[in-house]
GROMACS .gro file of N, CA and C in nm:
model
  420
    1UNK      N    1 -12.673   3.661  -0.034
    1UNK     CA    2 -12.533   3.696  -0.035
    1UNK      C    3 -12.451   3.591  -0.108
    2UNK      N    4 -12.490   3.466  -0.099
    2UNK     CA    5 -12.415   3.358  -0.161
    2UNK      C    6 -12.403   3.381  -0.312
    3UNK      N    7 -12.506   3.433  -0.375
    3UNK     CA    8 -12.503   3.455  -0.519
    3UNK      C    9 -12.403   3.563  -0.558
    4UNK      N   10 -12.365   3.650  -0.465
    4UNK     CA   11 -12.274   3.758  -0.495
    4UNK      C   12 -12.126   3.718  -0.485
    5UNK      N   13 -12.098   3.598  -0.443
    5UNK     CA   14 -11.959   3.556  -0.426
    5UNK      C   15 -11.892   3.534  -0.562
    6UNK      N   16 -11.765   3.569  -0.570
    6UNK     CA   17 -11.693   3.543  -0.696
    6UNK      C   18 -11.663   3.393  -0.709
    7UNK      N   19 -11.633   3.350  -0.829
    7UNK     CA   20 -11.598   3.210  -0.851
    7UNK      C   21 -11.458   3.179  -0.803
    8UNK      N   22 -11.374   3.283  -0.801
    8UNK     CA   23 -11.234   3.265  -0.762
    8UNK      C   24 -11.195   3.369  -0.659
    9UNK      N   25 -11.101   3.331  -0.574
    9UNK     CA   26 -11.043   3.423  -0.477
    9UNK      C   27 -10.892   3.416  -0.495
   10UNK      N   28 -10.829   3.533  -0.498
   10UNK     CA   29 -10.685   3.542  -0.515
   10UNK      C   30 -10.624   3.599  -0.387
   11UNK      N   31 -10.550   3.516  -0.317
   11UNK     CA   32 -10.482   3.560  -0.195
   11UNK      C   33 -10.345   3.612  -0.236
   12UNK      N   34 -10.332   3.744  -0.236
   12UNK     CA   35 -10.207   3.802  -0.281
   12UNK      C   36 -10.097   3.780  -0.179
   13UNK      N   37  -9.978   3.772  -0.230
   13UNK     CA   38  -9.857   3.760  -0.149
   13UNK      C   39  -9.746   3.829  -0.226
   14UNK      N   40  -9.633   3.843  -0.163
   14UNK     CA   41  -9.520   3.908  -0.229
   14UNK      C   42  -9.486   3.831  -0.358
   15UNK      N   43  -9.497   3.899  -0.469
   15UNK     CA   44  -9.458   3.839  -0.596
   15UNK      C   45  -9.560   3.748  -0.660
   16UNK      N   46  -9.682   3.743  -0.610
   16UNK     CA   47  -9.779   3.655  -0.673
   16UNK      C   48  -9.906   3.638  -0.594
   17UNK      N   49  -9.964   3.519  -0.607
   17UNK     CA   50 -10.089   3.492  -0.538
   17UNK      C   51 -10.116   3.342  -0.536
   18UNK      N   52 -10.200   3.304  -0.442
   18UNK     CA   53 -10.258   3.171  -0.440
   18UNK      C   54 -10.401   3.185  -0.494
   19UNK      N   55 -10.440   3.092  -0.578
   19UNK     CA   56 -10.572   3.098  -0.642
   19UNK      C   57 -10.663   2.992  -0.580
   20UNK      N   58 -10.782   3.035  -0.541
   20UNK     CA   59 -10.879   2.945  -0.482
   20UNK      C   60 -11.007   2.947  -0.564
   21UNK      N   61 -11.068   2.832  -0.579
   21UNK     CA   62 -11.202   2.824  -0.637
   21UNK      C   63 -11.299   2.830  -0.520
   22UNK      N   64 -11.397   2.918  -0.530
   22UNK     CA   65 -11.494   2.939  -0.423
   22UNK      C   66 -11.616   2.852  -0.451
   23UNK      N   67 -11.655   2.777  -0.348
   23UNK     CA   68 -11.772   2.690  -0.359
   23UNK      C   69 -11.867   2.721  -0.244
   24UNK      N   70 -11.985   2.768  -0.279
   24UNK     CA   71 -12.087   2.794  -0.177
   24UNK      C   72 -12.211   2.709  -0.202
   25UNK      N   73 -12.205   2.626  -0.303
   25UNK     CA   74 -12.320   2.541  -0.336
   25UNK      C   75 -12.296   2.399  -0.287
   26UNK      N   76 -12.272   2.385  -0.159
   26UNK     CA   77 -12.253   2.252  -0.104
   26UNK      C   78 -12.366   2.223  -0.005
   27UNK      N   79 -12.374   2.104   0.039
   27UNK     CA   80 -12.488   2.064   0.122
   27UNK      C   81 -12.490   2.130   0.259
   28UNK      N   82 -12.375   2.180   0.305
   28UNK     CA   83 -12.369   2.245   0.435
   28UNK      C   84 -12.389   2.396   0.426
   29UNK      N   85 -12.401   2.446   0.305
   29UNK     CA   86 -12.419   2.590   0.279
   29UNK      C   87 -12.305   2.673   0.339
   30UNK      N   88 -12.189   2.614   0.342
   30UNK     CA   89 -12.070   2.685   0.388
   30UNK      C   90 -11.990   2.732   0.268
   31UNK      N   91 -11.916   2.836   0.289
   31UNK     CA   92 -11.825   2.882   0.184
   31UNK      C   93 -11.698   2.800   0.196
   32UNK      N   94 -11.665   2.730   0.091
   32UNK     CA   95 -11.541   2.652   0.089
   32UNK      C   96 -11.451   2.708  -0.020
   33UNK      N   97 -11.324   2.712   0.012
   33UNK     CA   98 -11.226   2.761  -0.085
   33UNK      C   99 -11.122   2.651  -0.106
   34UNK      N  100 -11.110   2.611  -0.230
   34UNK     CA  101 -11.018   2.504  -0.266
   34UNK      C  102 -10.903   2.564  -0.346
   35UNK      N  103 -10.780   2.550  -0.296
   35UNK     CA  104 -10.667   2.607  -0.368
   35UNK      C  105 -10.645   2.529  -0.496
   36UNK      N  106 -10.639   2.602  -0.608
   36UNK     CA  107 -10.622   2.535  -0.737
   36UNK      C  108 -10.490   2.568  -0.804
   37UNK      N  109 -10.427   2.681  -0.765
   37UNK     CA  110 -10.303   2.718  -0.834
   37UNK      C  111 -10.226   2.822  -0.755
   38UNK      N  112 -10.102   2.842  -0.798
   38UNK     CA  113 -10.016   2.947  -0.745
   38UNK      C  114  -9.963   3.027  -0.862
   39UNK      N  115  -9.961   3.160  -0.845
   39UNK     CA  116  -9.914   3.250  -0.951
   39UNK      C  117  -9.783   3.313  -0.907
   40UNK      N  118  -9.684   3.312  -0.997
   40UNK     CA  119  -9.559   3.384  -0.976
   40UNK      C  120  -9.561   3.501  -1.074
   41UNK      N  121  -9.579   3.622  -1.021
   41UNK     CA  122  -9.590   3.741  -1.108
   41UNK      C  123  -9.458   3.773  -1.177
   42UNK      N  124  -9.346   3.741  -1.115
   42UNK     CA  125  -9.215   3.773  -1.174
   42UNK      C  126  -9.191   3.694  -1.302
   43UNK      N  127  -9.227   3.567  -1.299
   43UNK     CA  128  -9.201   3.480  -1.414
   43UNK      C  129  -9.324   3.459  -1.501
   44UNK      N  130  -9.440   3.492  -1.448
   44UNK     CA  131  -9.564   3.468  -1.520
   44UNK      C  132  -9.612   3.323  -1.509
   45UNK      N  133  -9.543   3.245  -1.428
   45UNK     CA  134  -9.577   3.103  -1.414
   45UNK      C  135  -9.705   3.086  -1.333
   46UNK      N  136  -9.793   3.000  -1.384
   46UNK     CA  137  -9.913   2.958  -1.313
   46UNK      C  138  -9.896   2.809  -1.289
   47UNK      N  139  -9.886   2.773  -1.163
   47UNK     CA  140  -9.860   2.634  -1.128
   47UNK      C  141  -9.984   2.575  -1.062
   48UNK      N  142 -10.040   2.471  -1.123
   48UNK     CA  143 -10.155   2.405  -1.061
   48UNK      C  144 -10.116   2.348  -0.925
   49UNK      N  145 -10.213   2.342  -0.835
   49UNK     CA  146 -10.189   2.289  -0.701
   49UNK      C  147 -10.199   2.136  -0.706
   50UNK      N  148 -10.093   2.069  -0.665
   50UNK     CA  149 -10.092   1.923  -0.664
   50UNK      C  150 -10.105   1.866  -0.803
   51UNK      N  151 -10.189   1.764  -0.817
   51UNK     CA  152 -10.210   1.697  -0.946
   51UNK      C  153 -10.326   1.757  -1.024
   52UNK      N  154 -10.373   1.870  -0.978
   52UNK     CA  155 -10.490   1.935  -1.035
   52UNK      C  156 -10.465   1.978  -1.180
   53UNK      N  157 -10.569   1.969  -1.259
   53UNK     CA  158 -10.565   2.021  -1.396
   53UNK      C  159 -10.649   2.147  -1.400
   54UNK      N  160 -10.594   2.253  -1.456
   54UNK     CA  161 -10.668   2.379  -1.467
   54UNK      C  162 -10.751   2.378  -1.595
   55UNK      N  163 -10.876   2.419  -1.582
   55UNK     CA  164 -10.966   2.425  -1.696
   55UNK      C  165 -10.950   2.559  -1.768
   56UNK      N  166 -11.006   2.569  -1.885
   56UNK     CA  167 -10.996   2.692  -1.964
   56UNK      C  168 -11.052   2.811  -1.888
   57UNK      N  169 -11.165   2.792  -1.817
   57UNK     CA  170 -11.224   2.904  -1.742
   57UNK      C  171 -11.136   2.944  -1.623
   58UNK      N  172 -11.064   2.846  -1.566
   58UNK     CA  173 -10.969   2.878  -1.459
   58UNK      C  174 -10.857   2.966  -1.515
   59UNK      N  175 -10.800   2.924  -1.625
   59UNK     CA  176 -10.690   2.999  -1.686
   59UNK      C  177 -10.734   3.137  -1.731
   60UNK      N  178 -10.857   3.148  -1.782
   60UNK     CA  179 -10.909   3.278  -1.824
   60UNK      C  180 -10.921   3.372  -1.704
   61UNK      N  181 -10.975   3.321  -1.594
   61UNK     CA  182 -10.989   3.403  -1.473
   61UNK      C  183 -10.851   3.442  -1.419
   62UNK      N  184 -10.758   3.349  -1.421
   62UNK     CA  185 -10.623   3.377  -1.372
   62UNK      C  186 -10.554   3.481  -1.459
   63UNK      N  187 -10.563   3.465  -1.590
   63UNK     CA  188 -10.500   3.562  -1.681
   63UNK      C  189 -10.560   3.700  -1.669
   64UNK      N  190 -10.690   3.707  -1.649
   64UNK     CA  191 -10.757   3.836  -1.627
   64UNK      C  192 -10.707   3.899  -1.498
   65UNK      N  193 -10.697   3.818  -1.392
   65UNK     CA  194 -10.648   3.869  -1.264
   65UNK      C  195 -10.503   3.919  -1.277
   66UNK      N  196 -10.419   3.843  -1.347
   66UNK     CA  197 -10.279   3.883  -1.366
   66UNK      C  198 -10.272   4.018  -1.436
   67UNK      N  199 -10.348   4.036  -1.542
   67UNK     CA  200 -10.348   4.164  -1.615
   67UNK      C  201 -10.395   4.278  -1.526
   68UNK      N  202 -10.503   4.256  -1.452
   68UNK     CA  203 -10.554   4.358  -1.361
   68UNK      C  204 -10.453   4.388  -1.250
   69UNK      N  205 -10.390   4.284  -1.199
   69UNK     CA  206 -10.293   4.302  -1.090
   69UNK      C  207 -10.171   4.382  -1.138
   70UNK      N  208 -10.124   4.352  -1.258
   70UNK     CA  209 -10.011   4.428  -1.314
   70UNK      C  210 -10.047   4.575  -1.326
   71UNK      N  211 -10.167   4.603  -1.373
   71UNK     CA  212 -10.213   4.741  -1.386
   71UNK      C  213 -10.219   4.810  -1.249
   72UNK      N  214 -10.271   4.740  -1.150
   72UNK     CA  215 -10.277   4.795  -1.014
   72UNK      C  216 -10.139   4.822  -0.959
   73UNK      N  217 -10.048   4.727  -0.974
   73UNK     CA  218  -9.912   4.745  -0.922
   73UNK      C  219  -9.839   4.858  -0.993
   74UNK      N  220  -9.860   4.870  -1.124
   74UNK     CA  221  -9.798   4.981  -1.199
   74UNK      C  222  -9.852   5.115  -1.149
   75UNK      N  223  -9.984   5.121  -1.126
   75UNK     CA  224 -10.044   5.245  -1.076
   75UNK      C  225  -9.989   5.278  -0.938
   76UNK      N  226  -9.979   5.177  -0.851
   76UNK     CA  227  -9.927   5.199  -0.716
   76UNK      C  228  -9.782   5.247  -0.719
   77UNK      N  229  -9.705   5.192  -0.810
   77UNK     CA  230  -9.565   5.232  -0.821
   77UNK      C  231  -9.555   5.380  -0.859
   78UNK      N  232  -9.634   5.424  -0.956
   78UNK     CA  233  -9.634   5.565  -0.995
   78UNK      C  234  -9.684   5.653  -0.881
   79UNK      N  235  -9.786   5.607  -0.810
   79UNK     CA  236  -9.836   5.682  -0.695
   79UNK      C  237  -9.728   5.696  -0.589
   80UNK      N  238  -9.653   5.589  -0.565
   80UNK     CA  239  -9.543   5.594  -0.468
   80UNK      C  240  -9.438   5.697  -0.509
   81UNK      N  241  -9.407   5.701  -0.637
   81UNK     CA  242  -9.307   5.796  -0.687
   81UNK      C  243  -9.357   5.939  -0.668
   82UNK      N  244  -9.482   5.963  -0.702
   82UNK     CA  245  -9.537   6.098  -0.684
   82UNK      C  246  -9.543   6.137  -0.537
   83UNK      N  247  -9.569   6.041  -0.451
   83UNK     CA  248  -9.564   6.068  -0.307
   83UNK      C  249  -9.422   6.099  -0.263
   84UNK      N  250  -9.326   6.035  -0.325
   84UNK     CA  251  -9.186   6.062  -0.293
   84UNK      C  252  -9.150   6.206  -0.330
   85UNK      N  253  -9.200   6.252  -0.442
   85UNK     CA  254  -9.177   6.393  -0.480
   85UNK      C  255  -9.233   6.484  -0.370
   86UNK      N  256  -9.353   6.454  -0.323
   86UNK     CA  257  -9.411   6.533  -0.214
   86UNK      C  258  -9.323   6.525  -0.089
   87UNK      N  259  -9.271   6.407  -0.058
   87UNK     CA  260  -9.183   6.391   0.058
   87UNK      C  261  -9.055   6.473   0.043
   88UNK      N  262  -8.999   6.472  -0.077
   88UNK     CA  263  -8.878   6.551  -0.101
   88UNK      C  264  -8.906   6.699  -0.079
   89UNK      N  265  -9.018   6.745  -0.130
   89UNK     CA  266  -9.056   6.885  -0.110
   89UNK      C  267  -9.077   6.914   0.039
   90UNK      N  268  -9.141   6.823   0.110
   90UNK     CA  269  -9.161   6.840   0.253
   90UNK      C  270  -9.029   6.839   0.329
   91UNK      N  271  -8.937   6.758   0.284
   91UNK     CA  272  -8.805   6.751   0.347
   91UNK      C  273  -8.729   6.882   0.326
   92UNK      N  274  -8.739   6.938   0.206
   92UNK     CA  275  -8.674   7.066   0.179
   92UNK      C  276  -8.731   7.175   0.270
   93UNK      N  277  -8.862   7.176   0.286
   93UNK     CA  278  -8.925   7.276   0.373
   93UNK      C  279  -8.880   7.255   0.518
   94UNK      N  280  -8.878   7.130   0.562
   94UNK     CA  281  -8.833   7.099   0.698
   94UNK      C  282  -8.690   7.145   0.720
   95UNK      N  283  -8.601   7.114   0.624
   95UNK     CA  284  -8.459   7.151   0.639
   95UNK      C  285  -8.443   7.303   0.643
   96UNK      N  286  -8.524   7.373   0.567
   96UNK     CA  287  -8.512   7.518   0.561
   96UNK      C  288  -8.575   7.587   0.681
   97UNK      N  289  -8.684   7.534   0.731
   97UNK     CA  290  -8.759   7.611   0.831
   97UNK      C  291  -8.767   7.550   0.971
   98UNK      N  292  -8.747   7.421   0.985
   98UNK     CA  293  -8.774   7.359   1.115
   98UNK      C  294  -8.657   7.282   1.174
   99UNK      N  295  -8.568   7.231   1.093
   99UNK     CA  296  -8.465   7.139   1.139
   99UNK      C  297  -8.361   7.211   1.225
  100UNK      N  298  -8.321   7.142   1.330
  100UNK     CA  299  -8.211   7.195   1.412
  100UNK      C  300  -8.078   7.157   1.347
  101UNK      N  301  -7.972   7.218   1.391
  101UNK     CA  302  -7.839   7.186   1.338
  101UNK      C  303  -7.806   7.039   1.363
  102UNK      N  304  -7.845   6.987   1.478
  102UNK     CA  305  -7.818   6.847   1.510
  102UNK      C  306  -7.896   6.753   1.418
  103UNK      N  307  -8.022   6.786   1.392
  103UNK     CA  308  -8.102   6.704   1.302
  103UNK      C  309  -8.044   6.706   1.161
  104UNK      N  310  -8.005   6.822   1.115
  104UNK     CA  311  -7.945   6.831   0.981
  104UNK      C  312  -7.815   6.752   0.974
  105UNK      N  313  -7.735   6.762   1.077
  105UNK     CA  314  -7.609   6.688   1.082
  105UNK      C  315  -7.634   6.538   1.073
  106UNK      N  316  -7.742   6.492   1.135
  106UNK     CA  317  -7.773   6.349   1.138
  106UNK      C  318  -7.818   6.294   1.002
  107UNK      N  319  -7.876   6.377   0.917
  107UNK     CA  320  -7.934   6.326   0.792
  107UNK      C  321  -7.872   6.380   0.664
  108UNK      N  322  -7.792   6.485   0.672
  108UNK     CA  323  -7.746   6.552   0.551
  108UNK      C  324  -7.666   6.461   0.459
  109UNK      N  325  -7.567   6.390   0.511
  109UNK     CA  326  -7.484   6.306   0.423
  109UNK      C  327  -7.567   6.197   0.355
  110UNK      N  328  -7.654   6.134   0.431
  110UNK     CA  329  -7.739   6.029   0.373
  110UNK      C  330  -7.831   6.085   0.266
  111UNK      N  331  -7.893   6.199   0.294
  111UNK     CA  332  -7.981   6.261   0.194
  111UNK      C  333  -7.904   6.302   0.070
  112UNK      N  334  -7.788   6.362   0.088
  112UNK     CA  335  -7.709   6.405  -0.027
  112UNK      C  336  -7.667   6.287  -0.114
  113UNK      N  337  -7.627   6.176  -0.053
  113UNK     CA  338  -7.588   6.058  -0.130
  113UNK      C  339  -7.708   6.000  -0.205
  114UNK      N  340  -7.823   5.992  -0.139
  114UNK     CA  341  -7.942   5.939  -0.205
  114UNK      C  342  -7.985   6.029  -0.320
  115UNK      N  343  -7.980   6.160  -0.300
  115UNK     CA  344  -8.018   6.254  -0.407
  115UNK      C  345  -7.918   6.250  -0.521
  116UNK      N  346  -7.789   6.236  -0.489
  116UNK     CA  347  -7.687   6.226  -0.593
  116UNK      C  348  -7.709   6.100  -0.677
  117UNK      N  349  -7.736   5.988  -0.609
  117UNK     CA  350  -7.762   5.862  -0.679
  117UNK      C  351  -7.884   5.875  -0.769
  118UNK      N  352  -7.992   5.930  -0.717
  118UNK     CA  353  -8.114   5.948  -0.795
  118UNK      C  354  -8.089   6.039  -0.915
  119UNK      N  355  -8.021   6.149  -0.892
  119UNK     CA  356  -7.991   6.243  -1.001
  119UNK      C  357  -7.908   6.175  -1.109
  120UNK      N  358  -7.807   6.098  -1.070
  120UNK     CA  359  -7.723   6.027  -1.167
  120UNK      C  360  -7.805   5.931  -1.253
  121UNK      N  361  -7.893   5.856  -1.189
  121UNK     CA  362  -7.977   5.763  -1.263
  121UNK      C  363  -8.069   5.837  -1.360
  122UNK      N  364  -8.134   5.943  -1.312
  122UNK     CA  365  -8.228   6.018  -1.396
  122UNK      C  366  -8.157   6.083  -1.515
  123UNK      N  367  -8.041   6.141  -1.491
  123UNK     CA  368  -7.965   6.206  -1.600
  123UNK      C  369  -7.922   6.102  -1.703
  124UNK      N  370  -7.872   5.988  -1.656
  124UNK     CA  371  -7.828   5.882  -1.748
  124UNK      C  372  -7.946   5.831  -1.831
  125UNK      N  373  -8.060   5.806  -1.765
  125UNK     CA  374  -8.178   5.757  -1.837
  125UNK      C  375  -8.228   5.859  -1.939
  126UNK      N  376  -8.229   5.986  -1.901
  126UNK     CA  377  -8.272   6.092  -1.993
  126UNK      C  378  -8.178   6.099  -2.113
  127UNK      N  379  -8.048   6.093  -2.089
  127UNK     CA  380  -7.949   6.098  -2.197
  127UNK      C  381  -7.966   5.978  -2.291
  128UNK      N  382  -7.989   5.860  -2.236
  128UNK     CA  383  -8.010   5.742  -2.319
  128UNK      C  384  -8.137   5.754  -2.403
  129UNK      N  385  -8.242   5.806  -2.343
  129UNK     CA  386  -8.368   5.823  -2.416
  129UNK      C  387  -8.351   5.923  -2.530
  130UNK      N  388  -8.280   6.032  -2.505
  130UNK     CA  389  -8.257   6.131  -2.610
  130UNK      C  390  -8.170   6.073  -2.722
  131UNK      N  391  -8.069   5.997  -2.685
  131UNK     CA  392  -7.983   5.934  -2.786
  131UNK      C  393  -8.062   5.835  -2.870
  132UNK      N  394  -8.148   5.755  -2.804
  132UNK     CA  395  -8.232   5.660  -2.877
  132UNK      C  396  -8.328   5.731  -2.971
  133UNK      N  397  -8.382   5.844  -2.927
  133UNK     CA  398  -8.475   5.921  -3.011
  133UNK      C  399  -8.402   5.976  -3.132
  134UNK      N  400  -8.281   6.029  -3.110
  134UNK     CA  401  -8.201   6.081  -3.223
  134UNK      C  402  -8.168   5.971  -3.321
  135UNK      N  403  -8.130   5.852  -3.272
  135UNK     CA  404  -8.100   5.740  -3.359
  135UNK      C  405  -8.222   5.699  -3.441
  136UNK      N  406  -8.338   5.697  -3.377
  136UNK     CA  407  -8.462   5.661  -3.447
  136UNK      C  408  -8.497   5.762  -3.555
  137UNK      N  409  -8.474   5.891  -3.526
  137UNK     CA  410  -8.503   5.994  -3.624
  137UNK      C  411  -8.407   5.985  -3.743
  138UNK      N  412  -8.281   5.950  -3.719
  138UNK     CA  413  -8.184   5.934  -3.827
  138UNK      C  414  -8.219   5.816  -3.917
  139UNK      N  415  -8.270   5.710  -3.855
  139UNK     CA  416  -8.305   5.589  -3.929
  139UNK      C  417  -8.441   5.602  -3.997
  140UNK      N  418  -8.527   5.686  -3.941
  140UNK     CA  419  -8.666   5.696  -3.989
  140UNK      C  420  -8.680   5.785  -4.101
   0.00000   0.00000   0.00000
C-alpha cells in the first residue's frame, strides 16, 4: 500500500488548499505529511510554508492540481446551476399542486423577487452578448 501513496496531498479549504509532501519512506514506516505550501485559488498565489523553498517538481504538482481543481469547481458550478433549474421546476409543481395558501403566502414575495433579479441579470447578459456579437461582425 505504501507504494500507492501520492507524493503530495492537497487539503482543500475555502478558496484554496494546504499542500503537503507525503513521506512513507522513513525508518518508522509511518506516513508523514509535511506542509510545504498554501494555495490561494482566488489570486493564484502559491506561498511556501515558512522558509521552505519549493522545487520545480513541487511547483509542477501544485500547478497541475490548481488546473484540475479549477476544472472540478467549474464543473460543480454548472452542476449546481442545472440542479437549480430542477429545483425551480419542482417549486413550480409544488406551488401548482401541493402548496397551501399559507405556504404560498410565506414564500411568494421572496420567490418573485429572486426570480425577477435572476431574469434581469440573464436578460442584461444576453443583450450584452448579442451587442458584442453584432459589434464583432461589423468589425470583422
